[in-house]
């Protein structure tokens, strides 16, 4: 009887849902106190009921109507099934939940940032591969160089005559059929790279705004700890493992919030303050001096690398190994010096882990961006102005080696910095205990690697694909190392703004610096005479100017010429645009100030 009663209730539910509009039906199914599996079953039954009713409605629907209705329902079911499978393919979803529950939001923020960069490089690779590499395959000449295996480390040899580097791309207009559609490789190359950077900027700004809203001005953040305690449990969770994971996650979030609320402000005497200031100053002098010495060493080995280029490439083992000296030195400095900075941070004895991490990040970003600045000066002012043939490919090879060696050192850093540290802390010096996951050092490794990828995308269009594979391996290596070698932070603390800080660092100085380097390369430097899509031109941008001159003689393309002269190359347009942006920014700033005042009043009311 109970079974029949339950069946009748479900039939009534399906009938009532089938009579609703699409939006109302979706909202009603979402609000049902059922598991996701039961909700999907109910949704499929409702879709079948709607199909059945539509067939019986009217006298006899036409064959065309039946086909359209059947196709629509089948397409909807296919979309639902596809979304479910895509959800299963998100293999890191469960991993991120476990990391957040066991190690807190501070460590979780690193893996979220790594996942974001992984998706970002996948998008970059698809754009370059689709608009630059695939057309080049149609016009590619056979590669007569032999493959020895050393090319995987050096990026030279066989890879010089492949789509990996700028020098292999043609400057001709690709046309497979006579009088058929043509593909201008020069315009495709420069427009793809240009639009890629514009899209990157928009994605970064959108991600920053979204993270800022979620972590700084989200109203849910002000609902108090009582709301988190009583109103955040998901009663659809029935699996025992999922329940325990949710409990641990919620428990750690409440601990972080309580630490933030009960944070003590320490009061120091005059002598203690003087001592702390002196220690901070000495630490900053030591860190800046180390960064200057590292930059001097990188510049010295850059000049040695240039001498190797001038002598010419040989395929013997000694010459191939000599090419790796510069990337090994740069990666060695980028790996070892951050450990020194972390040690300085421990000597300074900051009041909170957040202060320690942010100061360490600042010092590491100064080091890494200084080294990148020295390398860019070497590439643009020394290599590009030399008499070397196809200097763009040589720069691309340098960046390939830097990315590859940096990836290897990142893996070695997990081994020596975490695995061996665990062995020492559990067997030799037991008082040390297990190491904590160094968030600052690991995040800056990711930003440094992404900066190299952005710089190299003009000289090696497939570099995002290589970086994507590297980030995927790093994700799993860091996950295993974290679980086996590290302990949760000794001091629980809340890191709601950390993801936003990572985005800010990725935008400035990383992305804006890369835009400056790319701008100098495109507008000022003379391309190689014998290779690449811009051979024979005074600059890469000259390809656009020549294209506009051709369009001026075409009446149908006058609007493109007008946009180019009156918008893109007009200082007045950018002045007006900047003024509008500043006015809108000021208005939004005033709105935000008003909302902050309102938020304070609402928080007082919520607390009451």
PDB file of N, CA, C and O in Angstrom, residues 22-45:
ATOM      1  N   UNK A  22       9.097  26.146 -18.582  1.00  0.00           N
ATOM      2  CA  UNK A  22      10.441  25.561 -18.466  1.00  0.00           C
ATOM      3  C   UNK A  22      11.204  26.114 -17.264  1.00  0.00           C
ATOM      4  O   UNK A  22      11.779  25.360 -16.467  1.00  0.00           O
ATOM      5  N   UNK A  23      11.198  27.454 -17.098  1.00  0.00           N
ATOM      6  CA  UNK A  23      11.936  28.067 -15.982  1.00  0.00           C
ATOM      7  C   UNK A  23      11.357  27.658 -14.633  1.00  0.00           C
ATOM      8  O   UNK A  23      12.094  27.346 -13.696  1.00  0.00           O
ATOM      9  N   UNK A  24      10.015  27.663 -14.534  1.00  0.00           N
ATOM     10  CA  UNK A  24       9.384  27.276 -13.271  1.00  0.00           C
ATOM     11  C   UNK A  24       9.685  25.822 -12.928  1.00  0.00           C
ATOM     12  O   UNK A  24       9.899  25.463 -11.765  1.00  0.00           O
ATOM     13  N   UNK A  25       9.691  24.957 -13.962  1.00  0.00           N
ATOM     14  CA  UNK A  25       9.950  23.542 -13.764  1.00  0.00           C
ATOM     15  C   UNK A  25      11.383  23.319 -13.263  1.00  0.00           C
ATOM     16  O   UNK A  25      11.619  22.533 -12.330  1.00  0.00           O
ATOM     17  N   UNK A  26      12.358  24.040 -13.834  1.00  0.00           N
ATOM     18  CA  UNK A  26      13.761  23.892 -13.413  1.00  0.00           C
ATOM     19  C   UNK A  26      13.924  24.314 -11.956  1.00  0.00           C
ATOM     20  O   UNK A  26      14.559  23.622 -11.149  1.00  0.00           O
ATOM     21  N   UNK A  27      13.318  25.454 -11.596  1.00  0.00           N
ATOM     22  CA  UNK A  27      13.432  25.934 -10.214  1.00  0.00           C
ATOM     23  C   UNK A  27      12.755  24.978  -9.235  1.00  0.00           C
ATOM     24  O   UNK A  27      13.264  24.732  -8.140  1.00  0.00           O
ATOM     25  N   UNK A  28      11.576  24.423  -9.642  1.00  0.00           N
ATOM     26  CA  UNK A  28      10.855  23.506  -8.755  1.00  0.00           C
ATOM     27  C   UNK A  28      11.657  22.225  -8.518  1.00  0.00           C
ATOM     28  O   UNK A  28      11.713  21.720  -7.389  1.00  0.00           O
ATOM     29  N   UNK A  29      12.286  21.706  -9.571  1.00  0.00           N
ATOM     30  CA  UNK A  29      13.096  20.483  -9.417  1.00  0.00           C
ATOM     31  C   UNK A  29      14.314  20.757  -8.541  1.00  0.00           C
ATOM     32  O   UNK A  29      14.703  19.930  -7.716  1.00  0.00           O
ATOM     33  N   UNK A  30      14.933  21.941  -8.704  1.00  0.00           N
ATOM     34  CA  UNK A  30      16.092  22.284  -7.883  1.00  0.00           C
ATOM     35  C   UNK A  30      15.738  22.354  -6.398  1.00  0.00           C
ATOM     36  O   UNK A  30      16.552  22.026  -5.540  1.00  0.00           O
ATOM     37  N   UNK A  31      14.519  22.777  -6.077  1.00  0.00           N
ATOM     38  CA  UNK A  31      14.116  22.954  -4.673  1.00  0.00           C
ATOM     39  C   UNK A  31      13.636  21.660  -4.017  1.00  0.00           C
ATOM     40  O   UNK A  31      13.372  21.639  -2.817  1.00  0.00           O
ATOM     41  N   UNK A  32      13.496  20.584  -4.787  1.00  0.00           N
ATOM     42  CA  UNK A  32      13.023  19.323  -4.201  1.00  0.00           C
ATOM     43  C   UNK A  32      14.037  18.779  -3.196  1.00  0.00           C
ATOM     44  O   UNK A  32      15.241  18.759  -3.466  1.00  0.00           O
ATOM     45  N   UNK A  33      13.601  18.329  -2.025  1.00  0.00           N
ATOM     46  CA  UNK A  33      14.526  17.760  -1.026  1.00  0.00           C
ATOM     47  C   UNK A  33      14.907  16.318  -1.357  1.00  0.00           C
ATOM     48  O   UNK A  33      14.600  15.373  -0.626  1.00  0.00           O
ATOM     49  N   UNK A  34      15.549  16.153  -2.510  1.00  0.00           N
ATOM     50  CA  UNK A  34      15.943  14.828  -2.985  1.00  0.00           C
ATOM     51  C   UNK A  34      17.421  14.846  -3.362  1.00  0.00           C
ATOM     52  O   UNK A  34      18.019  15.907  -3.542  1.00  0.00           O
ATOM     53  N   UNK A  35      17.980  13.650  -3.507  1.00  0.00           N
ATOM     54  CA  UNK A  35      19.368  13.553  -3.976  1.00  0.00           C
ATOM     55  C   UNK A  35      19.424  13.908  -5.454  1.00  0.00           C
ATOM     56  O   UNK A  35      18.399  13.918  -6.153  1.00  0.00           O
ATOM     57  N   UNK A  36      20.645  14.196  -5.938  1.00  0.00           N
ATOM     58  CA  UNK A  36      20.806  14.587  -7.339  1.00  0.00           C
ATOM     59  C   UNK A  36      20.368  13.473  -8.277  1.00  0.00           C
ATOM     60  O   UNK A  36      19.797  13.731  -9.338  1.00  0.00           O
ATOM     61  N   UNK A  37      20.600  12.219  -7.898  1.00  0.00           N
ATOM     62  CA  UNK A  37      20.195  11.101  -8.754  1.00  0.00           C
ATOM     63  C   UNK A  37      18.680  11.051  -8.906  1.00  0.00           C
ATOM     64  O   UNK A  37      18.157  10.886 -10.011  1.00  0.00           O
ATOM     65  N   UNK A  38      17.958  11.232  -7.780  1.00  0.00           N
ATOM     66  CA  UNK A  38      16.488  11.220  -7.850  1.00  0.00           C
ATOM     67  C   UNK A  38      15.967  12.402  -8.650  1.00  0.00           C
ATOM     68  O   UNK A  38      14.975  12.286  -9.382  1.00  0.00           O
ATOM     69  N   UNK A  39      16.624  13.566  -8.504  1.00  0.00           N
ATOM     70  CA  UNK A  39      16.186  14.742  -9.263  1.00  0.00           C
ATOM     71  C   UNK A  39      16.338  14.505 -10.767  1.00  0.00           C
ATOM     72  O   UNK A  39      15.469  14.890 -11.554  1.00  0.00           O
ATOM     73  N   UNK A  40      17.430  13.859 -11.160  1.00  0.00           N
ATOM     74  CA  UNK A  40      17.629  13.573 -12.590  1.00  0.00           C
ATOM     75  C   UNK A  40      16.568  12.592 -13.099  1.00  0.00           C
ATOM     76  O   UNK A  40      16.064  12.739 -14.216  1.00  0.00           O
ATOM     77  N   UNK A  41      16.233  11.595 -12.284  1.00  0.00           N
ATOM     78  CA  UNK A  41      15.190  10.640 -12.680  1.00  0.00           C
ATOM     79  C   UNK A  41      13.849  11.332 -12.847  1.00  0.00           C
ATOM     80  O   UNK A  41      13.110  11.073 -13.816  1.00  0.00           O
ATOM     81  N   UNK A  42      13.522  12.226 -11.894  1.00  0.00           N
ATOM     82  CA  UNK A  42      12.258  12.976 -11.990  1.00  0.00           C
ATOM     83  C   UNK A  42      12.254  13.859 -13.228  1.00  0.00           C
ATOM     84  O   UNK A  42      11.249  13.938 -13.951  1.00  0.00           O
ATOM     85  N   UNK A  43      13.383  14.503 -13.517  1.00  0.00           N
ATOM     86  CA  UNK A  43      13.465  15.363 -14.696  1.00  0.00           C
ATOM     87  C   UNK A  43      13.248  14.566 -15.980  1.00  0.00           C
ATOM     88  O   UNK A  43      12.518  15.005 -16.880  1.00  0.00           O
ATOM     89  N   UNK A  44      13.847  13.387 -16.068  1.00  0.00           N
ATOM     90  CA  UNK A  44      13.672  12.558 -17.275  1.00  0.00           C
ATOM     91  C   UNK A  44      12.225  12.093 -17.427  1.00  0.00           C
ATOM     92  O   UNK A  44      11.692  12.042 -18.550  1.00  0.00           O
ATOM     93  N   UNK A  45      11.580  11.758 -16.295  1.00  0.00           N
ATOM     94  CA  UNK A  45      10.164  11.360 -16.360  1.00  0.00           C
ATOM     95  C   UNK A  45       9.289  12.516 -16.815  1.00  0.00           C
ATOM     96  O   UNK A  45       8.327  12.329 -17.576  1.00  0.00           O
TER      97      UNK A  45
END
